[in-house]
Coordinates of C-alpha atoms in Angstrom, one line a residue:
Chain A
M1388 CA -221.9 -47.5 -130.9
S1389 CA -221.9 -50.6 -133.1
T1390 CA -222.6 -48.6 -136.3
P1391 CA -219.4 -48.4 -138.2
R1392 CA -218.2 -44.9 -138.7
P1393 CA -218.3 -43.7 -142.3
T1394 CA -214.8 -43.1 -143.6
T1395 CA -213.7 -39.6 -143.8
A1396 CA -213.7 -39.8 -147.6
T1397 CA -217.4 -40.2 -147.8
Q1398 CA -218.2 -37.8 -145.0
P1399 CA -219.9 -34.7 -146.5
A1400 CA -217.5 -31.9 -145.7
A1401 CA -220.3 -29.4 -145.5
E1402 CA -221.8 -31.0 -142.3
R1403 CA -218.8 -30.0 -140.3
P1404 CA -217.3 -26.5 -139.8
P1405 CA -214.2 -26.2 -141.9
A1406 CA -211.4 -27.9 -140.1
P1407 CA -209.2 -25.5 -138.3
P1408 CA -205.7 -25.3 -139.8
A1409 CA -203.6 -28.0 -138.5
R1410 CA -202.2 -27.0 -135.1
T1411 CA -198.7 -25.9 -136.2
E1412 CA -197.6 -25.0 -132.7
P1413 CA -194.7 -27.4 -132.1
R1414 CA -194.5 -29.4 -128.9
L1415 CA -192.3 -28.4 -126.0
P1416 CA -189.2 -30.7 -125.7
G1417 CA -189.6 -33.4 -123.1
V1418 CA -188.0 -33.4 -119.6
L1419 CA -185.8 -36.3 -120.2
P1420 CA -184.1 -35.1 -123.5
L1421 CA -183.6 -31.8 -121.8
A1422 CA -182.1 -33.5 -118.7
L1423 CA -179.6 -35.2 -121.1
V1424 CA -178.8 -31.9 -122.7
R1425 CA -178.2 -30.4 -119.3
A1426 CA -176.1 -33.3 -118.1
R1427 CA -173.9 -32.9 -121.1
V1428 CA -173.6 -29.2 -120.5
E1429 CA -172.8 -29.7 -116.8
L1430 CA -170.3 -32.5 -117.6
L1431 CA -168.5 -30.4 -120.3
G1432 CA -168.3 -27.4 -118.0
F1433 CA -167.0 -29.6 -115.1
L1434 CA -164.4 -31.4 -117.1
R1435 CA -163.0 -28.2 -118.6
E1436 CA -162.5 -26.7 -115.2
R1437 CA -159.3 -28.6 -114.7
D1438 CA -158.5 -27.4 -111.1
A1439 CA -162.0 -28.6 -110.0
V1440 CA -161.5 -31.9 -111.8
F1441 CA -158.2 -32.4 -110.1
F1442 CA -159.4 -31.8 -106.6
I1443 CA -162.8 -33.4 -106.7
L1444 CA -161.7 -36.4 -108.6
L1445 CA -158.3 -37.0 -107.0
Y1446 CA -158.7 -35.7 -103.5
P1447 CA -159.9 -39.1 -102.1
V1448 CA -157.1 -40.9 -104.0
L1449 CA -154.5 -38.5 -102.5
M1450 CA -155.9 -38.9 -99.0
L1451 CA -155.8 -42.7 -99.4
L1452 CA -152.1 -42.4 -100.5
I1453 CA -151.2 -40.2 -97.6
F1454 CA -153.0 -42.2 -94.9
S1455 CA -151.8 -45.5 -96.1
T1456 CA -148.2 -44.1 -96.3
V1457 CA -148.4 -42.6 -92.8
F1458 CA -149.7 -45.7 -91.2
G1459 CA -147.5 -48.0 -93.1
S1460 CA -148.2 -51.5 -94.3
D1461 CA -148.0 -53.4 -91.0
G1462 CA -151.8 -53.7 -90.8
L1463 CA -154.4 -53.8 -88.1
G1464 CA -153.6 -57.2 -86.7
L1465 CA -156.7 -58.7 -88.4
V1466 CA -156.9 -61.4 -91.0
D1467 CA -159.7 -61.9 -93.5
D1468 CA -161.4 -65.2 -94.4
A1469 CA -158.6 -66.0 -96.9
G1470 CA -156.0 -65.5 -94.2
R1471 CA -154.7 -62.2 -95.6
E1472 CA -153.6 -59.4 -93.2
V1473 CA -156.0 -56.4 -93.4
S1474 CA -153.8 -53.5 -94.3
F1475 CA -154.4 -49.8 -93.4
A1476 CA -154.9 -49.1 -97.1
R1477 CA -157.7 -51.6 -97.1
Y1478 CA -159.2 -50.2 -93.9
F1479 CA -159.2 -46.6 -95.2
L1480 CA -160.4 -47.4 -98.7
P1481 CA -164.2 -47.5 -97.7
G1482 CA -164.0 -44.2 -95.9
M1483 CA -162.3 -42.6 -98.9
V1484 CA -165.0 -44.0 -101.2
A1485 CA -167.7 -42.5 -98.9
T1486 CA -165.9 -39.2 -98.6
G1487 CA -165.5 -39.0 -102.4
V1488 CA -169.2 -39.6 -102.9
M1489 CA -169.9 -36.7 -100.4
L1490 CA -167.5 -34.4 -102.1
S1491 CA -168.7 -34.9 -105.6
S1492 CA -172.4 -34.7 -104.7
F1493 CA -172.9 -32.6 -101.6
Q1494 CA -169.9 -30.3 -101.7
S1495 CA -169.7 -29.7 -105.4
L1496 CA -173.4 -29.1 -105.7
A1497 CA -173.8 -26.9 -102.7
I1498 CA -171.0 -24.7 -104.1
S1499 CA -171.9 -24.7 -107.7
V1500 CA -175.6 -24.0 -107.2
A1501 CA -174.7 -21.1 -104.9
V1502 CA -172.3 -19.7 -107.5
E1503 CA -174.8 -20.2 -110.3
R1504 CA -177.4 -18.4 -108.3
D1505 CA -175.0 -15.5 -107.6
D1506 CA -173.7 -15.1 -111.2
G1507 CA -177.1 -15.2 -112.9
T1508 CA -176.9 -18.6 -114.5
L1509 CA -180.0 -19.8 -112.7
R1510 CA -181.8 -16.6 -113.5
R1511 CA -181.0 -17.0 -117.2
L1512 CA -182.2 -20.6 -117.2
R1513 CA -185.4 -19.5 -115.4
A1514 CA -186.2 -17.2 -118.3
T1515 CA -186.2 -20.1 -120.7
P1516 CA -188.8 -22.9 -120.9
L1517 CA -186.3 -25.4 -119.4
P1518 CA -188.2 -27.3 -116.7
P1519 CA -186.5 -27.0 -113.3
V1520 CA -186.6 -30.8 -113.0
A1521 CA -184.4 -31.1 -116.1
Y1522 CA -181.9 -28.7 -114.5
F1523 CA -181.6 -30.9 -111.4
L1524 CA -181.6 -34.2 -113.3
G1525 CA -178.7 -32.7 -115.4
K1526 CA -176.8 -32.0 -112.2
A1527 CA -177.6 -35.5 -110.9
G1528 CA -176.4 -37.0 -114.1
Q1529 CA -173.1 -35.1 -114.0
I1530 CA -172.6 -36.1 -110.3
L1531 CA -173.2 -39.8 -111.1
V1532 CA -170.6 -39.8 -113.9
V1533 CA -168.1 -38.0 -111.8
T1534 CA -168.7 -40.2 -108.8
L1535 CA -168.3 -43.4 -110.9
G1536 CA -165.0 -42.1 -112.3
Q1537 CA -163.8 -41.1 -108.9
V1538 CA -164.6 -44.4 -107.3
A1539 CA -163.1 -46.3 -110.2
A1540 CA -159.9 -44.4 -109.8
L1541 CA -159.8 -45.1 -106.0
L1542 CA -160.4 -48.8 -106.4
A1543 CA -157.8 -49.0 -109.2
V1544 CA -155.2 -47.3 -107.0
A1545 CA -156.1 -49.4 -104.0
A1546 CA -155.9 -52.6 -105.9
L1547 CA -152.9 -51.9 -108.0
V1548 CA -150.7 -49.8 -105.6
Y1549 CA -151.7 -51.3 -102.2
D1550 CA -152.8 -54.8 -103.3
V1551 CA -156.2 -54.3 -101.6
P1552 CA -158.4 -57.4 -102.5
L1553 CA -161.7 -56.3 -104.0
P1554 CA -164.8 -58.3 -102.9
D1555 CA -165.7 -61.3 -105.0
E1556 CA -169.2 -61.9 -103.5
P1557 CA -172.1 -60.5 -105.5
G1558 CA -173.8 -59.6 -102.2
R1559 CA -171.1 -57.2 -101.3
W1560 CA -171.2 -55.5 -104.7
W1561 CA -175.0 -55.1 -104.2
T1562 CA -174.3 -53.4 -100.9
F1563 CA -171.7 -51.2 -102.7
A1564 CA -174.3 -50.3 -105.4
W1565 CA -177.1 -49.2 -103.0
V1566 CA -174.9 -47.4 -100.6
L1567 CA -173.2 -45.5 -103.5
L1568 CA -176.5 -44.6 -105.2
L1569 CA -178.5 -43.8 -102.0
G1570 CA -175.5 -41.8 -100.7
S1571 CA -175.0 -40.0 -103.9
A1572 CA -178.8 -39.1 -104.2
T1573 CA -178.8 -37.9 -100.6
G1574 CA -175.7 -35.8 -101.1
T1575 CA -177.3 -34.3 -104.2
V1576 CA -180.5 -33.2 -102.7
C1577 CA -178.8 -32.0 -99.5
G1578 CA -176.3 -30.1 -101.6
V1579 CA -179.2 -28.2 -103.4
A1580 CA -180.8 -27.5 -100.0
F1581 CA -177.5 -26.3 -98.5
S1582 CA -176.8 -24.0 -101.5
S1583 CA -179.3 -21.5 -100.2
L1584 CA -177.3 -20.9 -97.0
P1585 CA -174.2 -19.1 -98.4
R1586 CA -175.0 -15.5 -98.9
S1587 CA -173.1 -15.2 -102.1
G1588 CA -171.2 -17.4 -104.5
R1589 CA -167.9 -16.1 -103.1
S1590 CA -168.7 -17.3 -99.6
A1591 CA -170.0 -20.6 -100.7
T1592 CA -166.7 -22.5 -100.5
A1593 CA -166.0 -21.0 -97.0
V1594 CA -169.5 -22.1 -95.8
V1595 CA -169.5 -25.6 -97.2
T1596 CA -165.9 -26.7 -96.7
P1597 CA -165.9 -26.7 -92.8
V1598 CA -169.1 -28.8 -92.8
V1599 CA -167.6 -31.4 -95.0
L1600 CA -164.3 -31.4 -93.1
V1601 CA -165.9 -31.8 -89.7
L1602 CA -168.1 -34.6 -91.0
Q1603 CA -165.0 -36.4 -92.4
F1604 CA -163.3 -36.2 -89.0
I1605 CA -166.1 -37.4 -86.9
S1606 CA -167.6 -40.0 -89.2
G1607 CA -164.8 -42.6 -89.1
V1608 CA -163.3 -41.6 -92.4
F1609 CA -159.8 -40.6 -91.1
F1610 CA -160.0 -42.3 -87.7
M1611 CA -161.5 -45.5 -86.5
L1612 CA -164.8 -44.8 -84.8
D1613 CA -163.8 -46.4 -81.6
Q1614 CA -161.0 -43.9 -81.2
L1615 CA -163.6 -41.1 -80.9
P1616 CA -165.4 -40.3 -77.6
V1617 CA -168.8 -41.8 -77.4
W1618 CA -170.6 -38.5 -77.5
L1619 CA -168.9 -37.6 -80.7
Q1620 CA -169.9 -41.0 -82.1
R1621 CA -173.5 -40.1 -81.2
V1622 CA -173.2 -36.8 -83.1
A1623 CA -171.7 -38.5 -86.2
E1624 CA -174.6 -41.0 -86.1
V1625 CA -177.0 -38.2 -87.0
F1626 CA -175.3 -37.4 -90.3
P1627 CA -175.2 -39.5 -93.5
L1628 CA -171.4 -39.7 -93.9
K1629 CA -170.9 -42.1 -91.0
W1630 CA -173.5 -44.5 -92.4
M1631 CA -172.0 -44.3 -95.9
A1632 CA -168.5 -45.1 -94.6
Q1633 CA -169.8 -47.9 -92.5
G1634 CA -171.8 -49.3 -95.4
M1635 CA -168.7 -49.2 -97.5
R1636 CA -166.6 -50.9 -94.8
S1637 CA -169.1 -53.8 -94.9
V1638 CA -168.2 -54.1 -98.6
F1639 CA -164.4 -54.0 -98.5
L1640 CA -163.6 -55.4 -95.0
P1641 CA -164.0 -58.9 -93.8
D1642 CA -166.5 -59.7 -91.1
S1643 CA -163.6 -60.1 -88.7
A1644 CA -163.2 -56.3 -88.8
L1645 CA -166.5 -56.0 -87.0
V1646 CA -164.5 -56.0 -83.7
L1647 CA -163.6 -52.4 -84.7
E1648 CA -167.2 -51.3 -85.1
P1649 CA -168.6 -49.9 -81.8
S1650 CA -171.9 -51.5 -82.5
G1651 CA -170.4 -54.9 -83.5
S1652 CA -172.6 -54.9 -86.6
W1653 CA -172.6 -53.4 -90.1
Q1654 CA -176.1 -52.0 -89.4
H1655 CA -177.4 -52.0 -93.0
G1656 CA -180.9 -51.4 -91.9
P1657 CA -180.2 -48.2 -89.9
A1658 CA -177.8 -47.1 -92.6
A1659 CA -180.5 -47.3 -95.3
A1660 CA -183.1 -45.7 -93.0
I1661 CA -180.9 -42.7 -92.0
L1662 CA -179.7 -42.1 -95.6
G1663 CA -183.3 -42.3 -96.8
A1664 CA -184.4 -39.9 -94.1
W1665 CA -181.8 -37.3 -95.1
L1666 CA -182.9 -37.8 -98.7
L1667 CA -186.4 -36.9 -97.8
V1668 CA -185.4 -34.0 -95.5
G1669 CA -183.1 -32.7 -98.2
L1670 CA -185.8 -32.9 -100.8
V1671 CA -188.4 -31.1 -98.7
V1672 CA -186.0 -28.4 -97.5
G1673 CA -184.5 -28.0 -101.0
V1674 CA -187.9 -27.7 -102.7
R1675 CA -189.1 -25.2 -100.1
T1676 CA -186.0 -23.0 -100.0
F1677 CA -184.7 -23.1 -103.6
R1678 CA -184.3 -19.6 -105.1
W1679 CA -183.5 -18.7 -108.6
R1680 CA -182.0 -15.4 -107.7
R1681 CA -179.7 -13.9 -105.2
R1682 CA -181.0 -13.3 -101.7
D1683 CA -180.5 -9.5 -102.0
D1684 CA -182.2 -9.5 -105.4
G1685 CA -185.7 -8.6 -104.2
Chain B
M363 CA -212.2 -16.3 -125.7
T364 CA -210.1 -19.0 -124.2
T365 CA -207.4 -18.5 -121.8
A366 CA -205.1 -20.9 -123.6
P367 CA -202.1 -19.3 -125.4
T368 CA -203.2 -18.6 -128.9
G369 CA -199.8 -18.6 -130.5
R370 CA -198.3 -16.0 -132.8
A371 CA -201.6 -14.6 -133.9
A372 CA -202.4 -13.5 -130.3
P373 CA -204.8 -10.5 -130.5
G374 CA -204.6 -7.5 -128.3
P375 CA -201.5 -5.8 -126.9
A376 CA -198.3 -7.8 -126.3
V377 CA -198.1 -6.2 -122.9
H378 CA -200.8 -4.7 -120.8
V379 CA -200.1 -3.1 -117.4
A380 CA -202.6 -1.2 -115.3
G381 CA -202.1 0.3 -111.9
L382 CA -198.9 -1.7 -111.1
H383 CA -197.5 -1.2 -107.6
K384 CA -194.4 -2.7 -106.1
R385 CA -192.8 -1.7 -102.8
Y386 CA -189.4 -2.7 -101.3
G387 CA -189.4 -1.9 -97.7
S388 CA -190.0 1.8 -97.5
K389 CA -189.3 2.5 -101.1
Q390 CA -192.3 2.5 -103.5
A391 CA -190.4 1.3 -106.6
V392 CA -193.4 1.2 -108.9
D393 CA -196.3 3.4 -108.1
G394 CA -199.3 3.0 -110.2
L395 CA -197.7 2.4 -113.6
D396 CA -199.8 1.9 -116.7
L397 CA -198.4 0.6 -120.0
D398 CA -199.6 -1.0 -123.2
V399 CA -197.2 -2.3 -125.8
A400 CA -198.7 -3.2 -129.2
A401 CA -197.8 -6.4 -130.9
G402 CA -195.0 -5.8 -133.4
E403 CA -193.6 -2.5 -132.1
I404 CA -190.3 -1.5 -130.6
F405 CA -191.2 0.1 -127.3
A406 CA -188.6 2.0 -125.3
V407 CA -188.8 2.6 -121.5
L408 CA -186.7 5.6 -120.5
G409 CA -186.0 7.0 -117.1
P410 CA -183.2 7.7 -114.6
N411 CA -181.7 5.0 -112.4
G412 CA -184.2 4.1 -109.6
A413 CA -187.2 5.1 -111.6
G414 CA -188.6 1.6 -111.5
K415 CA -187.8 0.5 -115.1
T416 CA -186.0 -2.7 -114.2
T417 CA -188.4 -3.6 -111.5
T418 CA -191.3 -3.2 -114.0
V419 CA -189.5 -5.2 -116.7
E420 CA -188.7 -8.0 -114.2
I421 CA -192.3 -8.2 -113.1
L422 CA -193.3 -8.5 -116.8
E423 CA -190.7 -11.3 -117.2
G424 CA -192.1 -13.2 -114.3
F425 CA -189.0 -12.8 -112.1
R426 CA -190.6 -10.6 -109.5
S427 CA -193.9 -10.6 -107.8
R428 CA -196.1 -7.5 -107.7
D429 CA -198.0 -5.9 -104.8
R430 CA -201.0 -5.1 -107.0
G431 CA -202.1 -4.1 -110.4
E432 CA -203.1 -5.9 -113.6
V433 CA -200.4 -7.4 -115.8
L434 CA -200.9 -9.4 -118.9
V435 CA -197.9 -10.4 -121.1
L436 CA -198.9 -12.2 -124.3
G437 CA -202.3 -12.7 -122.7
E438 CA -201.0 -14.3 -119.6
D439 CA -200.2 -13.3 -116.1
P440 CA -196.4 -13.7 -115.8
A441 CA -196.7 -14.6 -112.1
T442 CA -198.5 -17.8 -113.0
A443 CA -197.5 -18.5 -116.6
G444 CA -195.8 -21.8 -117.5
R445 CA -193.3 -23.2 -119.8
R446 CA -195.2 -22.6 -123.0
W447 CA -195.4 -18.9 -122.2
R448 CA -191.7 -18.8 -121.4
A449 CA -191.1 -20.3 -124.8
R450 CA -192.8 -17.3 -126.4
I451 CA -190.7 -14.6 -124.6
G452 CA -187.0 -13.8 -124.8
V453 CA -185.1 -12.1 -122.0
V454 CA -181.9 -10.2 -122.1
G455 CA -181.2 -9.1 -118.6
Q456 CA -178.9 -6.4 -117.2
D457 CA -175.5 -7.3 -115.9
S458 CA -174.8 -10.9 -116.9
R459 CA -171.8 -12.3 -115.1
D460 CA -172.2 -16.0 -115.7
L461 CA -169.1 -17.2 -117.5
S462 CA -168.6 -20.7 -118.6
E463 CA -166.1 -23.1 -120.1
L464 CA -168.6 -23.9 -122.8
T465 CA -168.1 -22.4 -126.3
V466 CA -170.4 -19.8 -127.8
S467 CA -171.8 -22.4 -130.2
E468 CA -172.3 -25.0 -127.4
T469 CA -174.1 -22.4 -125.3
V470 CA -176.4 -21.2 -128.0
R471 CA -177.2 -24.8 -129.2
S472 CA -178.0 -26.2 -125.7
T473 CA -180.2 -23.2 -125.0
A474 CA -182.0 -23.7 -128.3
R475 CA -182.9 -27.2 -127.3
S476 CA -185.3 -25.9 -124.6
Y477 CA -187.6 -24.3 -127.2
P478 CA -190.2 -25.9 -129.3
D479 CA -189.4 -23.9 -132.5
P480 CA -185.9 -22.4 -132.2
R481 CA -184.0 -20.4 -134.7
D482 CA -181.0 -22.0 -136.3
P483 CA -178.2 -21.5 -133.8
D484 CA -175.6 -20.8 -136.5
E485 CA -177.8 -18.1 -138.0
V486 CA -178.3 -16.5 -134.6
I487 CA -174.6 -16.5 -133.9
A488 CA -174.0 -14.9 -137.3
A489 CA -176.8 -12.4 -136.7
V490 CA -175.1 -11.1 -133.6
G491 CA -171.7 -11.1 -135.3
L492 CA -170.0 -13.8 -133.3
E493 CA -169.2 -16.3 -136.1
D494 CA -165.5 -15.8 -135.5
K495 CA -166.0 -16.6 -131.9
A496 CA -168.3 -19.6 -132.2
R497 CA -165.6 -21.9 -131.0
T498 CA -164.4 -19.6 -128.3
R499 CA -165.2 -20.4 -124.7
T500 CA -167.6 -17.8 -123.3
R501 CA -165.2 -17.0 -120.4
A502 CA -162.8 -15.6 -123.0
L503 CA -165.2 -13.2 -124.6
S504 CA -164.9 -9.4 -124.2
G505 CA -167.6 -7.4 -122.5
G506 CA -169.3 -6.4 -125.8
Q507 CA -169.1 -9.9 -127.2
R508 CA -170.7 -11.3 -124.0
R509 CA -173.5 -8.8 -124.4
R510 CA -174.0 -10.0 -128.0
L511 CA -174.1 -13.6 -126.8
D512 CA -176.7 -12.6 -124.3
V513 CA -178.8 -11.3 -127.2
A514 CA -178.2 -14.5 -129.1
L515 CA -179.5 -16.5 -126.2
G516 CA -182.5 -14.2 -125.9
I517 CA -183.6 -14.6 -129.5
V518 CA -182.6 -18.2 -130.3
G519 CA -186.0 -19.4 -129.1
R520 CA -187.8 -17.3 -131.7
P521 CA -189.6 -15.2 -129.1
E522 CA -192.7 -13.2 -130.0
L523 CA -191.8 -10.7 -127.3
L524 CA -188.2 -9.8 -126.5
F525 CA -187.2 -7.9 -123.3
L526 CA -183.9 -6.0 -123.5
D527 CA -182.7 -4.4 -120.4
E528 CA -180.0 -1.8 -121.4
P529 CA -178.7 -4.0 -124.1
T530 CA -176.0 -1.8 -125.6
T531 CA -174.3 -0.7 -122.5
G532 CA -170.5 -1.0 -123.2
F533 CA -170.9 -1.3 -127.0
D534 CA -168.7 0.7 -129.2
P535 CA -170.5 3.0 -131.7
Q536 CA -170.1 0.5 -134.6
A537 CA -171.4 -2.4 -132.6
R538 CA -174.4 -0.3 -131.5
R539 CA -175.3 0.5 -135.1
A540 CA -175.1 -3.2 -136.0
F541 CA -177.2 -4.1 -133.0
W542 CA -179.9 -1.6 -134.0
Q543 CA -180.0 -3.1 -137.4
L544 CA -180.5 -6.5 -135.8
L545 CA -183.4 -5.2 -133.8
R546 CA -185.0 -3.7 -136.8
S547 CA -184.7 -7.0 -138.7
L548 CA -186.3 -8.7 -135.7
R549 CA -189.2 -6.2 -135.8
E550 CA -189.6 -7.0 -139.5
D551 CA -190.0 -10.7 -138.5
G552 CA -192.8 -9.6 -136.3
T553 CA -191.0 -9.6 -132.9
T554 CA -192.3 -7.2 -130.3
I555 CA -189.4 -5.6 -128.5
L556 CA -189.6 -3.9 -125.1
L557 CA -186.3 -2.1 -124.4
T558 CA -185.0 -0.1 -121.5
T559 CA -182.2 2.2 -122.3
H560 CA -180.2 5.2 -121.0
Y561 CA -179.3 6.2 -124.5
L562 CA -181.8 8.6 -125.9
D563 CA -180.4 8.4 -129.4
E564 CA -181.0 4.7 -129.2
A565 CA -184.7 5.3 -128.4
A566 CA -184.9 8.0 -131.1
A567 CA -183.4 5.7 -133.7
L568 CA -185.3 2.5 -132.9
A569 CA -188.5 3.0 -130.9
D570 CA -191.9 3.3 -132.4
R571 CA -193.0 4.6 -129.0
A572 CA -191.4 5.4 -125.8
A573 CA -192.4 5.9 -122.2
V574 CA -190.6 8.1 -119.7
V575 CA -190.8 6.6 -116.3
R576 CA -190.1 8.6 -113.1
D577 CA -190.8 7.6 -109.5
G578 CA -192.5 4.4 -110.6
R579 CA -195.0 5.8 -113.0
V580 CA -195.2 6.9 -116.6
V581 CA -194.8 10.7 -116.9
A582 CA -194.7 10.9 -120.7
L583 CA -195.7 8.6 -123.5
G584 CA -195.6 8.7 -127.3
A585 CA -193.5 8.4 -130.4
P586 CA -190.0 9.7 -129.7
E587 CA -190.5 12.6 -132.1
T588 CA -193.7 13.8 -130.4
L589 CA -192.6 13.1 -126.8
G590 CA -193.1 16.1 -124.5
G591 CA -195.4 17.9 -126.9
P592 CA -194.7 20.6 -129.5
E593 CA -193.6 23.2 -127.0
A594 CA -190.8 21.0 -125.8
R595 CA -189.4 20.9 -129.3
T596 CA -189.5 24.6 -130.1
P597 CA -186.3 25.4 -131.9
L598 CA -183.8 27.7 -130.2
V599 CA -182.1 30.4 -132.1
S600 CA -178.9 31.9 -130.7
W601 CA -176.6 34.6 -132.0
T602 CA -174.1 37.2 -130.9
E603 CA -175.2 40.8 -130.6
G604 CA -173.3 43.6 -128.9
G605 CA -170.7 41.1 -127.7
Q606 CA -173.3 39.0 -125.9
V607 CA -174.8 35.6 -126.8
R608 CA -178.6 36.0 -127.1
T609 CA -181.2 33.3 -127.5
E610 CA -184.8 33.2 -128.6
R611 CA -187.2 30.2 -128.7
T612 CA -189.4 30.4 -131.7
A613 CA -191.7 28.1 -133.7
A614 CA -190.8 29.9 -136.9
P615 CA -187.0 30.0 -136.9
T616 CA -186.7 30.7 -140.6
A617 CA -188.8 33.9 -140.4
F618 CA -187.0 34.9 -137.2
V619 CA -183.6 34.5 -138.8
A620 CA -184.6 36.5 -141.9
H621 CA -185.9 39.2 -139.6
L622 CA -182.7 39.1 -137.6
A623 CA -180.5 39.3 -140.7
A624 CA -182.5 42.3 -141.9
R625 CA -182.3 44.0 -138.6
L626 CA -178.6 43.4 -138.1
G627 CA -177.7 43.6 -141.8
P628 CA -176.4 47.2 -142.1
H629 CA -174.3 47.5 -139.0
G630 CA -174.1 44.2 -137.1
A631 CA -173.3 42.0 -140.0
P632 CA -171.6 43.8 -142.9
D633 CA -171.1 40.5 -144.9
G634 CA -174.8 39.7 -144.4
E635 CA -174.1 36.9 -141.9
V636 CA -175.5 37.0 -138.4
P637 CA -172.6 36.5 -136.0
G638 CA -172.6 33.2 -134.1
L639 CA -175.9 32.1 -135.6
Q640 CA -177.2 28.7 -134.5
V641 CA -180.6 27.2 -134.9
V642 CA -181.0 24.2 -132.6
R643 CA -183.9 21.8 -132.5
P644 CA -184.0 20.1 -129.1
T645 CA -182.9 16.4 -129.3
L646 CA -184.9 13.7 -127.5
E647 CA -182.3 14.0 -124.8
D648 CA -183.1 17.7 -124.3
V649 CA -186.8 16.9 -124.2
Y650 CA -186.3 14.0 -121.8
L651 CA -184.2 16.0 -119.4
G652 CA -186.8 18.7 -119.6
L653 CA -189.6 16.2 -118.8
I654 CA -187.7 14.8 -115.8
E655 CA -187.0 18.3 -114.5
A656 CA -190.6 19.3 -114.9
W657 CA -191.8 16.2 -113.1
D658 CA -189.4 16.7 -110.2
E659 CA -190.7 20.2 -109.8
T660 CA -194.3 19.1 -109.8
P661 CA -195.9 19.9 -106.5
G662 CA -197.3 16.8 -104.6
R663 CA -195.1 14.3 -106.4
S664 CA -194.6 11.1 -104.4
P665 CA -192.1 11.8 -101.6
A666 CA -191.6 8.0 -101.2
A667 CA -189.3 7.9 -104.1
T668 CA -187.0 10.8 -103.4
D669 CA -184.2 8.4 -102.6
H670 CA -183.7 7.6 -106.3
G671 CA -180.2 7.1 -107.5
A672 CA -179.2 5.3 -104.3
T673 CA -180.0 2.1 -106.1
D674 CA -179.9 1.0 -109.6
D675 CA -183.5 0.4 -110.5
G676 CA -183.9 -1.8 -107.5
A677 CA -181.6 -4.4 -109.0
T678 CA -179.4 -4.1 -106.0
I679 CA -182.0 -3.3 -103.4
P680 CA -180.4 -4.4 -100.2
E681 CA -181.4 -7.0 -97.7
A682 CA -184.7 -5.5 -96.6
A683 CA -186.1 -5.9 -100.0
G684 CA -186.0 -9.7 -99.8
A685 CA -188.8 -9.7 -97.2
A686 CA -191.2 -8.1 -99.7
A687 CA -190.9 -10.9 -102.2
A688 CA -193.5 -13.5 -102.5
P689 CA -193.5 -17.1 -104.0
I690 CA -193.2 -17.7 -107.7
E691 CA -195.0 -20.8 -108.8
S692 CA -193.1 -23.6 -110.4
P693 CA -194.3 -24.4 -113.9
T694 CA -194.0 -28.1 -113.4
A695 CA -195.9 -30.0 -110.7
A696 CA -193.0 -32.3 -110.0
G697 CA -190.5 -29.5 -109.8
P698 CA -189.4 -27.7 -106.8
T699 CA -191.7 -25.0 -105.5
L700 CA -189.8 -21.9 -106.0
Q701 CA -189.8 -19.7 -103.1
E702 CA -188.2 -16.3 -102.5
Q703 CA -187.2 -16.3 -98.9
R704 CA -184.7 -14.8 -96.7

């Protein structure tokens, strides 16, 4: 062990079999560079599909505009710590942020993966050495960029048009960050899992949209939770959107608004637990049910 | 011998199939098929719709599971082969409908990134004749241009083995000739090509060897010019005599025609010409149709496959087929387990 190895220059070449020709076989590209390639492809494809960009990006903004206009600016009869009246626009903003996250992750992925399975995109990718993980990371990257753009647009409209004060405490922005990321990740894996349900690409929208709509109505996005019957509140508590919306309310609403929460608390612990549980369930179901080809394709 | 992929110098056949079986519900799509494709050849698989061509090719590509039989593609079992194996094959499937907002150039470039040693995307785009369309979004391509993009995506990874499933369907005659030239140049580069086609002239022009598949098994195999044996190619002489068309199969048409001219000379053909004379050598298509006909009349042929034609090679096998599919392993441990399920 301690004997210094002779340098290769002095090593008699005859003692060893002739060195095999240098292994010329190039390495396979890594997962992360390929994930970036895929994210770029997904993002370009998404941004060039103008109608989809419009509806996915601007739908929450439009809903905020409509709801704030319908309910007027008289407010909820609550004041925040700074003595400002809490307007309807301010009350609805968190729900719209949550619903936007669900649309750009769960809805867009459930539909796009179903369509790509149906039209052969997945099959074509499967025939290449692209690792499946890179495909999904590319999707997640696209969703993250779109979600950030969508949320930025929402906050800008709320702040500039409705004068909604944005939080100035770092703690609230931390809550904003983890609810956004956890919610987005949960929506992504659940979207992949759900994409196996529609029988074809054409039926995907019809299958996914009602799920999303019903969740929006029962999860305190369009109505205050305490306006819903208790049994419906219990149903909503099973699904992630309620917890995302509630988490976002804790970011944008003052603690005085807790009187409108049926539980009287922002419930960050349960919110993280339930979102995390859906993340795990979505991952397991997605991994077990994912198909590269159509259901009727043998 | 190691089981690791040995790269371009892989010895042995590019494809080895023995006793392959695959059943969808009550239909035996592949029924004891044997096939060997040598490295470097263009091999054509011929057969009517529903004969099991596409099912077989999809098993070789790793898209479908098999019920039983031995399958080695580039020395590996497609059912379990991983990324490195996929980097060595190219697949041009049937019926591609995925249209995208990406341009031809962007599509070929991003696909090339998945491969360890890709061809130059611009050269590939030029080779399939899409230079003028490089900046066109794929959604805006015509059917024939789409098909050429499919081929570009199939060869950009510099595959050792290229699968082409009815690649020239919908091509105009000029595009087909250009495409044949592309395939010949790929063969010169050492690419093995396995091609399914309905066009017998395509097989005759390109293939070093061809197999005729019927009812899920190979019923004839050989170079296109020898397929079906010498009898199947016996020339047919036809002429008009006494107001009637008459025909004669003969291995010596020249002698026969000379004899005919001498016999008819004085009265039948005053100018020395035999009326309505034709000497026809059967084309590959005639031979092929004869082979299929002969097989269908063979007593004891598998009755399970009599419903051919109802489906297009199993590509659109209905719902019941899904139940027969089995899991395909994911190549990456961290990736999703891929499972065919209903």
